[in-house]
Short mmCIF file of C-alpha atoms in Angstrom, two decimals:
data_model
loop_
_atom_site.label_atom_id
_atom_site.label_comp_id
_atom_site.label_asym_id
_atom_site.label_seq_id
_atom_site.Cartn_x
_atom_site.Cartn_y
_atom_site.Cartn_z
CA MET A 623 94.03 43.90 -81.49
CA ARG A 624 92.54 46.49 -79.17
CA ARG A 625 92.41 45.72 -75.49
CA PRO A 626 88.88 45.73 -74.04
CA ARG A 627 88.11 48.86 -72.05
CA LEU A 628 87.03 48.47 -68.47
CA PRO A 629 83.77 50.08 -67.32
CA ALA A 630 84.06 53.66 -66.08
CA TRP A 631 83.07 52.73 -62.53
CA THR A 632 86.23 50.63 -62.13
CA ALA A 633 88.26 53.86 -62.12
CA THR A 634 86.50 55.24 -59.04
CA LEU A 635 88.30 55.48 -55.72
CA THR A 636 85.48 53.61 -53.98
CA TRP A 637 85.85 50.58 -56.24
CA LYS A 638 89.64 50.60 -55.96
CA ALA A 639 89.50 50.87 -52.17
CA ALA A 640 86.91 48.09 -51.98
CA LEU A 641 89.09 45.89 -54.21
CA VAL A 642 92.17 46.52 -52.06
CA ILE A 643 90.21 45.84 -48.86
CA ALA A 644 88.73 42.64 -50.32
CA VAL A 645 92.13 41.38 -51.50
CA MET A 646 93.76 42.16 -48.15
CA CYS A 647 90.91 40.55 -46.21
CA CYS A 648 91.01 37.44 -48.38
CA ALA A 649 94.78 37.18 -48.03
CA LEU A 650 94.60 37.66 -44.26
CA ALA A 651 91.72 35.17 -43.91
CA ALA A 652 93.57 32.63 -46.05
CA LEU A 653 96.76 33.05 -44.02
CA LEU A 654 94.97 32.72 -40.68
CA GLY A 655 92.91 29.79 -41.99
CA VAL A 656 96.01 27.95 -43.15
CA LEU A 657 97.79 28.58 -39.84
CA VAL A 658 94.81 27.43 -37.74
CA HIS A 659 94.20 24.42 -39.99
CA ALA A 660 97.84 23.36 -39.86
CA SER A 661 98.05 23.83 -36.10
CA VAL A 662 94.85 21.90 -35.32
CA THR A 663 95.66 19.17 -37.86
CA ALA A 664 99.15 18.74 -36.40
CA GLN A 665 97.82 18.63 -32.84
CA THR A 666 95.11 16.12 -33.74
CA ALA A 667 97.55 13.94 -35.67
CA ASP A 668 100.05 14.02 -32.78
CA ASP A 669 97.37 12.88 -30.32
CA SER A 670 96.33 10.02 -32.62
CA ARG A 671 99.96 9.13 -33.29
CA GLU A 672 100.76 8.90 -29.56
CA LYS A 673 97.70 6.76 -29.02
CA ALA A 674 98.64 4.47 -31.91
CA LEU A 675 102.25 4.09 -30.69
CA ALA A 676 101.02 3.31 -27.18
CA ARG A 677 98.79 0.58 -28.60
CA LEU A 678 101.67 -0.73 -30.70
CA THR A 679 103.82 -1.04 -27.56
CA ASP A 680 101.10 -3.02 -25.79
CA VAL A 681 100.46 -5.24 -28.82
CA THR A 682 104.19 -5.89 -29.21
CA ARG A 683 104.34 -7.24 -25.65
CA LEU A 684 101.34 -9.47 -26.35
CA TYR A 685 102.96 -10.72 -29.58
CA GLU A 686 106.24 -11.49 -27.81
CA ALA A 687 104.34 -13.31 -25.05
CA GLY A 688 102.50 -15.42 -27.62
CA GLU A 689 99.11 -14.16 -26.57
CA PRO A 690 96.29 -13.47 -29.06
CA LEU A 691 96.26 -10.03 -30.65
CA PRO A 692 93.29 -7.66 -30.29
CA ARG A 693 91.04 -7.00 -33.31
CA PHE A 694 92.63 -3.63 -34.06
CA ALA A 695 96.08 -5.25 -34.50
CA GLY A 696 97.59 -7.85 -36.78
CA ILE A 697 100.59 -9.11 -38.73
CA ASP A 698 100.72 -7.53 -42.20
CA PRO A 699 97.04 -6.55 -41.96
CA VAL A 700 95.06 -5.58 -45.07
CA GLY A 701 95.04 -1.85 -45.63
CA LEU A 702 98.47 -1.19 -44.10
CA PRO A 703 100.22 1.43 -46.25
CA ALA A 704 103.06 -0.09 -48.27
CA SER A 705 105.59 2.55 -47.22
CA LEU A 706 104.82 1.93 -43.57
CA ARG A 707 105.07 -1.87 -44.13
CA ALA A 708 108.48 -1.43 -45.72
CA LEU A 709 109.61 0.75 -42.80
CA ALA A 710 108.59 -1.96 -40.29
CA VAL A 711 110.28 -4.72 -42.28
CA ARG A 712 113.52 -2.72 -42.11
CA GLY A 713 113.27 -2.89 -38.31
CA GLU A 714 111.88 0.61 -37.60
CA ARG A 715 108.69 1.87 -36.07
CA GLY A 716 106.48 4.54 -37.63
CA THR A 717 102.99 5.94 -38.04
CA MET A 718 100.91 7.10 -40.99
CA VAL A 719 97.36 8.24 -41.69
CA GLY A 720 95.79 5.82 -44.12
CA ASP A 721 92.57 4.04 -44.99
CA ASP A 722 90.83 1.17 -43.25
CA ARG A 723 87.92 -0.25 -45.26
CA GLY A 724 86.84 3.20 -46.46
CA HIS A 725 87.42 5.00 -43.16
CA PRO A 726 90.42 7.13 -42.20
CA ALA A 727 92.73 5.50 -39.67
CA MET A 728 96.04 6.20 -37.95
CA TRP A 729 98.36 3.24 -38.52
CA ALA A 730 101.38 2.37 -36.35
CA ALA A 731 103.70 -0.45 -37.34
CA GLY A 732 106.86 -2.10 -36.02
CA PRO A 733 109.08 -5.13 -36.81
CA ALA A 734 107.89 -8.64 -35.94
CA ASP A 735 110.13 -11.51 -37.12
CA GLY A 736 110.75 -10.00 -40.53
CA ARG A 737 107.17 -8.92 -40.93
CA ALA A 738 105.13 -5.88 -39.89
CA LEU A 739 103.14 -5.83 -36.68
CA ALA A 740 100.58 -3.05 -37.04
CA VAL A 741 97.76 -1.47 -35.07
CA ARG A 742 95.17 1.06 -36.21
CA VAL A 743 93.32 3.85 -34.44
CA ASP A 744 90.06 5.16 -35.82
CA TYR A 745 90.72 8.63 -37.31
CA THR A 746 87.16 9.36 -38.47
CA GLN A 747 86.18 11.68 -35.64
CA SER A 748 89.45 13.61 -35.92
CA ALA A 749 89.00 14.02 -39.68
CA GLU A 750 85.42 15.19 -39.19
CA THR A 751 86.60 17.67 -36.54
CA ILE A 752 89.17 19.09 -38.96
CA ASP A 753 86.56 19.35 -41.74
CA ALA A 754 84.15 21.15 -39.42
CA LEU A 755 86.92 23.49 -38.37
CA ASP A 756 87.69 24.25 -42.04
CA ARG A 757 84.02 25.04 -42.72
CA SER A 758 83.90 27.29 -39.68
CA ILE A 759 87.04 29.12 -40.79
CA LEU A 760 85.60 29.59 -44.30
CA GLY A 761 82.24 30.84 -43.01
CA SER A 762 83.75 33.21 -40.47
CA SER A 763 86.17 34.51 -43.11
CA VAL A 764 83.30 35.27 -45.50
CA LEU A 765 81.39 37.08 -42.74
CA ALA A 766 84.49 39.01 -41.68
CA ILE A 767 85.27 40.00 -45.28
CA GLY A 768 81.68 41.12 -45.86
CA ALA A 769 81.58 43.16 -42.66
CA THR A 770 84.98 44.71 -43.38
CA LEU A 771 83.87 45.59 -46.92
CA LEU A 772 80.72 47.27 -45.63
CA VAL A 773 82.59 49.29 -43.02
CA GLY A 774 85.39 50.13 -45.47
CA ALA A 775 82.95 51.12 -48.22
CA PHE A 776 81.07 53.35 -45.78
CA ALA A 777 84.30 55.04 -44.67
CA VAL A 778 85.62 55.46 -48.22
CA THR A 779 82.24 56.71 -49.47
CA ARG A 780 82.27 59.47 -46.87
CA VAL A 781 85.66 60.60 -48.16
CA THR A 782 84.74 60.28 -51.85
CA ARG A 783 81.48 62.18 -51.27
CA ARG A 784 83.48 65.10 -49.93
CA LEU A 785 85.91 64.82 -52.84
CA HIS A 786 83.00 64.82 -55.32
CA LEU A 787 81.61 67.94 -53.63
CA THR A 788 84.99 69.64 -53.88
CA ALA A 789 85.27 68.69 -57.57
CA GLN A 790 81.74 69.95 -58.22
CA VAL A 791 82.54 73.29 -56.62
CA ALA A 792 85.77 73.50 -58.66
CA ARG A 793 83.77 72.92 -61.86
CA ARG A 794 81.30 75.62 -60.86
CA ILE A 795 84.16 78.04 -60.26
CA SER A 796 85.73 77.21 -63.63
CA ALA A 797 82.33 77.82 -65.24
CA GLY A 798 82.26 81.34 -63.79
CA ASP A 799 80.36 80.90 -60.51
CA LEU A 800 82.87 82.62 -58.25
CA ASP A 801 80.47 82.54 -55.29
CA ALA A 802 80.68 78.74 -55.10
CA ARG A 803 82.36 77.41 -51.96
CA VAL A 804 82.84 73.98 -50.40
CA ASP A 805 82.35 75.31 -46.84
CA ASP A 806 83.69 72.16 -45.19
CA PRO A 807 82.82 72.45 -41.47
CA ARG A 808 86.25 71.06 -40.59
CA THR A 809 87.91 74.18 -42.01
CA LYS A 810 85.86 76.69 -40.02
CA ASP A 811 87.26 75.73 -36.64
CA PRO A 812 91.08 76.12 -36.59
CA SER A 813 91.34 74.09 -33.39
CA ARG A 814 89.66 71.11 -35.02
CA PRO A 815 91.99 68.53 -36.60
CA GLN A 816 91.80 68.57 -40.40
CA ASP A 817 92.25 65.65 -42.74
CA GLU A 818 93.66 65.87 -46.27
CA VAL A 819 90.24 66.40 -47.89
CA ALA A 820 89.47 69.31 -45.56
CA THR A 821 92.87 70.81 -46.40
CA VAL A 822 92.11 70.61 -50.13
CA SER A 823 88.61 72.06 -49.61
CA GLY A 824 89.98 74.94 -47.57
CA ALA A 825 92.66 75.65 -50.18
CA LEU A 826 90.01 75.65 -52.93
CA ASP A 827 87.80 78.08 -51.00
CA THR A 828 90.76 80.36 -50.33
CA MET A 829 91.75 80.27 -54.00
CA ALA A 830 88.17 81.03 -55.09
CA SER A 831 87.91 83.99 -52.71
CA SER A 832 91.25 85.38 -53.87
CA LEU A 833 90.31 84.90 -57.53
CA GLN A 834 86.94 86.53 -56.97
CA ARG A 835 88.50 89.57 -55.32
CA LYS A 836 91.04 89.89 -58.12
CA LEU A 837 88.48 89.58 -60.91
CA GLN A 838 86.08 91.99 -59.22
CA SER A 839 88.92 94.49 -58.86
CA GLU A 840 89.76 94.12 -62.54
CA GLN A 841 86.11 94.46 -63.53
CA ARG A 842 85.74 97.63 -61.46
CA PHE A 843 88.94 98.99 -62.98
CA THR A 844 87.73 98.26 -66.52
CA ALA A 845 84.33 99.80 -65.88
CA ASP A 846 85.85 102.87 -64.18
CA VAL A 847 88.32 103.43 -67.02
CA ALA A 848 85.61 103.07 -69.64
CA HIS A 849 83.32 105.48 -67.77
CA GLU A 850 86.10 107.99 -67.33
CA LEU A 851 86.96 107.80 -71.03
CA ARG A 852 83.42 108.51 -72.21
CA THR A 853 83.43 112.16 -71.14
CA PRO A 854 86.69 113.23 -72.84
CA LEU A 855 85.84 111.14 -75.89
CA THR A 856 82.49 112.87 -76.20
CA GLY A 857 84.23 116.24 -76.14
CA LEU A 858 86.89 115.02 -78.53
CA SER A 859 84.23 113.77 -80.92
CA ALA A 860 82.45 117.12 -80.85
CA ALA A 861 85.72 118.93 -81.45
CA ALA A 862 86.57 116.62 -84.34
CA GLU A 863 83.33 117.54 -86.06
CA LEU A 864 84.42 121.19 -86.03
CA LEU A 865 87.64 120.49 -87.87
CA PRO A 866 87.79 121.65 -91.51
CA GLU A 867 87.19 118.97 -94.08
CA GLY A 868 90.27 117.15 -95.21
CA ARG A 869 92.33 114.02 -94.84
CA PRO A 870 93.69 114.89 -91.36
CA SER A 871 90.20 115.56 -90.00
CA GLU A 872 88.95 112.27 -91.45
CA LEU A 873 91.75 110.39 -89.72
CA VAL A 874 90.97 112.12 -86.42
CA ARG A 875 87.24 111.35 -86.69
CA ASP A 876 88.02 107.70 -87.61
CA ARG A 877 90.30 107.24 -84.59
CA VAL A 878 87.78 108.92 -82.30
CA ARG A 879 85.04 106.59 -83.55
CA ALA A 880 87.35 103.62 -82.98
CA MET A 881 88.11 104.75 -79.43
CA ARG A 882 84.41 105.33 -78.69
CA GLY A 883 83.61 101.86 -80.02
CA LEU A 884 86.34 100.30 -77.89
CA THR A 885 85.09 102.18 -74.83
CA GLU A 886 81.52 101.00 -75.39
CA ASP A 887 82.76 97.42 -75.85
CA LEU A 888 84.68 97.61 -72.56
CA LEU A 889 81.59 98.90 -70.77
CA GLU A 890 79.50 96.10 -72.24
CA ILE A 891 82.05 93.47 -71.22
CA SER A 892 82.18 94.88 -67.69
CA ARG A 893 78.38 94.59 -67.46
CA LEU A 894 78.51 91.00 -68.76
CA ASP A 895 81.25 90.13 -66.25
CA ALA A 896 79.11 91.49 -63.43
CA ARG A 897 76.43 88.89 -64.36
CA ASN A 898 73.55 91.17 -63.42
CA GLU A 899 72.13 91.55 -66.92
CA THR A 900 68.36 91.15 -67.40
CA VAL A 901 66.73 89.93 -70.60
CA ASP A 902 63.64 91.23 -72.37
CA LEU A 903 62.15 88.06 -73.83
CA ALA A 904 59.74 88.10 -76.75
CA VAL A 905 58.76 85.75 -79.57
CA HIS A 906 60.46 86.42 -82.92
CA GLU A 907 60.77 84.78 -86.32
CA LEU A 908 64.43 83.93 -86.72
CA GLY A 909 64.70 84.29 -90.50
CA PRO A 910 63.46 87.92 -90.80
CA LEU A 911 65.52 88.87 -87.74
CA ALA A 912 68.71 87.54 -89.37
CA GLU A 913 67.90 89.41 -92.61
CA ARG A 914 67.40 92.63 -90.64
CA VAL A 915 70.79 92.22 -88.94
CA VAL A 916 72.51 91.73 -92.30
CA ARG A 917 70.83 94.80 -93.80
CA ALA A 918 71.86 96.88 -90.80
CA SER A 919 75.47 95.73 -91.15
CA GLY A 920 75.71 97.27 -94.63
CA THR A 921 77.86 94.38 -95.83
CA GLU A 922 77.57 92.01 -98.77
CA THR A 923 76.33 89.02 -96.83
CA GLU A 924 74.12 86.27 -98.22
CA VAL A 925 71.20 85.08 -96.09
CA ARG A 926 69.84 81.57 -96.58
CA VAL A 927 66.73 80.40 -94.74
CA VAL A 928 66.64 76.61 -94.97
CA ARG A 929 63.93 76.27 -92.34
CA ASP A 930 62.58 79.18 -90.38
CA ALA A 931 61.90 78.88 -86.67
CA THR A 932 60.20 80.80 -83.91
CA VAL A 933 62.39 81.62 -80.94
CA GLU A 934 61.77 83.33 -77.63
CA THR A 935 64.73 85.61 -77.03
CA ASP A 936 65.96 89.12 -76.39
CA ARG A 937 65.96 90.67 -79.86
CA ARG A 938 68.49 93.39 -79.05
CA ARG A 939 71.01 90.97 -77.60
CA LEU A 940 70.52 88.45 -80.41
CA GLU A 941 71.07 91.18 -83.00
CA ARG A 942 74.22 92.15 -81.14
CA VAL A 943 75.52 88.55 -81.31
CA LEU A 944 74.74 88.13 -85.03
CA GLY A 945 76.06 91.58 -85.86
CA ASN A 946 79.38 90.87 -84.16
CA LEU A 947 79.69 87.50 -85.92
CA VAL A 948 79.00 89.05 -89.33
CA ALA A 949 81.42 91.94 -88.67
CA ASN A 950 84.11 89.50 -87.53
CA ALA A 951 83.62 87.36 -90.65
CA HIS A 952 84.14 90.35 -92.93
CA LYS A 953 87.05 91.76 -90.92
CA HIS A 954 89.07 88.60 -90.41
CA GLY A 955 87.68 86.23 -93.06
CA ALA A 956 87.10 86.36 -96.77
CA PRO A 957 83.99 86.55 -98.94
CA PRO A 958 81.54 85.16 -99.57
CA VAL A 959 80.02 85.45 -96.07
CA VAL A 960 76.86 83.39 -95.66
CA VAL A 961 74.31 83.52 -92.84
CA THR A 962 72.18 80.34 -92.77
CA VAL A 963 69.04 79.84 -90.71
CA ASP A 964 68.19 76.16 -90.24
CA GLY A 965 65.52 75.89 -87.57
CA PRO A 966 66.76 77.34 -84.27
CA VAL A 967 70.38 77.20 -85.48
CA VAL A 968 72.05 80.16 -87.18
CA SER A 969 75.46 79.71 -88.81
CA VAL A 970 77.77 82.49 -89.96
CA ARG A 971 80.43 81.27 -92.35
CA ASP A 972 83.21 82.93 -94.30
CA HIS A 973 85.80 81.48 -96.68
CA GLY A 974 88.92 82.88 -95.07
CA PRO A 975 91.77 81.13 -93.21
CA GLY A 976 89.46 80.03 -90.39
CA TYR A 977 89.50 80.58 -86.66
CA PRO A 978 92.80 80.23 -84.77
CA ALA A 979 93.32 76.94 -82.99
CA TYR A 980 93.28 78.55 -79.53
CA LEU A 981 89.86 80.11 -80.23
CA ILE A 982 88.28 76.82 -81.28
CA ALA A 983 89.78 75.04 -78.26
CA SER A 984 89.05 77.55 -75.49
CA GLY A 985 86.94 80.35 -76.96
CA PRO A 986 87.80 83.96 -77.77
CA GLN A 987 90.24 85.86 -75.58
CA ARG A 988 90.21 89.59 -75.02
CA PHE A 989 92.83 91.67 -76.81
CA ARG A 990 94.19 88.63 -78.61
CA THR A 991 94.00 88.21 -82.36
CA GLU A 992 96.06 86.37 -84.95
CA SER A 993 94.72 88.09 -88.05
CA GLY A 994 97.46 90.57 -88.86
CA GLY A 995 96.94 92.58 -85.69
CA LYS A 996 93.49 93.88 -86.66
CA GLY A 997 90.86 94.10 -83.92
CA HIS A 998 90.97 93.65 -80.17
CA GLY A 999 89.29 90.28 -79.72
CA LEU A 1000 86.32 91.96 -78.00
CA GLY A 1001 83.64 91.37 -80.64
CA LEU A 1002 83.58 87.60 -80.29
CA THR A 1003 83.98 87.89 -76.51
CA ILE A 1004 80.85 90.07 -76.38
CA ALA A 1005 79.04 87.64 -78.70
CA VAL A 1006 79.80 84.73 -76.37
CA GLY A 1007 78.72 86.71 -73.30
CA GLN A 1008 75.45 87.91 -74.86
CA ALA A 1009 74.69 84.41 -76.15
CA GLU A 1010 75.08 83.07 -72.62
CA VAL A 1011 72.71 85.74 -71.28
CA ILE A 1012 69.92 84.74 -73.72
CA GLY A 1013 70.49 81.02 -73.10
CA ALA A 1014 71.99 80.25 -76.51
CA ALA A 1015 75.01 78.06 -77.30
CA LEU A 1016 77.73 79.58 -79.50
CA VAL A 1017 80.31 77.24 -81.00
CA PHE A 1018 83.27 78.13 -83.21
CA ALA A 1019 84.48 75.56 -85.72
CA VAL A 1020 86.24 74.98 -89.02
CA ALA A 1021 83.71 74.88 -91.84
CA PRO A 1022 83.63 71.87 -94.19
CA GLY A 1023 85.81 72.77 -97.13
CA GLY A 1024 87.68 75.48 -95.22
CA GLY A 1025 86.82 78.78 -93.64
CA ALA A 1026 85.46 79.82 -90.27
CA GLU A 1027 81.96 78.90 -89.08
CA ALA A 1028 80.13 80.08 -85.96
CA LEU A 1029 77.07 78.06 -84.93
CA LEU A 1030 74.49 79.74 -82.70
CA ARG A 1031 71.85 77.38 -81.30
CA LEU A 1032 68.82 79.13 -79.77
CA PRO A 1033 66.07 77.65 -77.62
CA GLU A 1034 63.13 77.09 -79.95
CA TYR A 1035 59.74 78.47 -78.94
CA VAL A 1036 56.91 75.94 -78.66
CA ASP A 1037 53.36 77.26 -78.73
CA LEU A 1038 51.43 74.99 -76.38
CA SER A 1039 48.11 76.65 -77.14
CA ASP A 1040 47.73 74.63 -80.37
CA ASP A 1041 48.00 71.39 -78.43
CA ALA A 1042 45.22 72.30 -76.00
CA PRO A 1043 42.09 70.16 -76.29
CA GLN A 1044 39.21 71.87 -78.08
CA ASP A 1045 35.53 71.40 -77.39
#
């Protein structure tokens, strides 16, 4: 039998703090209430007991003198508690709170010729005083608990709000926004005392600044290396074309082309990392665009258009994404490779061993591949970056029945002019 799951809000720090405060307040109020109740009850009972014993002393003298007893006294009166009667018969004196015709009374009894001589003192007002005190304690405890909860919730909310802001900034940084900062005012003034939240916020800002500087340095290094390689590669390519025909010259030209391709990929990745790319949006039919990409790839790839769609996108960047997905499917997968257009979703599937587990879990990684050492892991990285630029979602998954499948979901174009009212 599965245990019922608690609502998500019960896991929040605010709720937990409020629960702890409420429990502590209730426990403290109950403890103080019990102490006050016991003290007042004991004091009231002692006063009534002394009064009853004083009356019993006076009545005993009257009884021994043979004078008539007052109305609040008597021998074995009705309503005298049995335990107190037995105590008096044994020759001892005692008191007890009991009942007198439906009203609370303090009884005092003593021996009188083998019977019990007893007096009673009205205990109604004392009982009502204790009841009123209990109601006052309960009401004041409720008010104190409510006020403490409000003040505690306000204080905890201020802390949790800052924690939520810190978590939000951390998520923005993990998503690639390296300019995000918490900027807690408590961290800007070194002379100002800092609490734990401010310490965490300051550490997060410091980490983000350090990470940003490191990544920017790496991006500049990658871009500089790629730029510096273009000039010698251009000369090397021209020199390779002058070589006499033969197997060695073909190998040289092939390696030069591979190096030029790698250099261009590095330059493209450095531009994507800089996040200053601009898009040239236009309206395109998705089916014909996918067919054009497949024809340009020169590969045996089947195109299926289940339902065509009109999308507003950057054609060049979209062709780059689809071209990289098709090339990756042929390089690392197995035929047949199928490109399917179903509305604004394009899928590229092969029937090979499928994507590695790390790629499905966290996306492609540069210069990492598990397909026999072929490739540099840059094609899919560029595809993900270009998809992000055009506002598309690219997901890598295992296809039903085996194989790798990449799903590209594009924002569909809606022509609002057809919905306009006509005269």
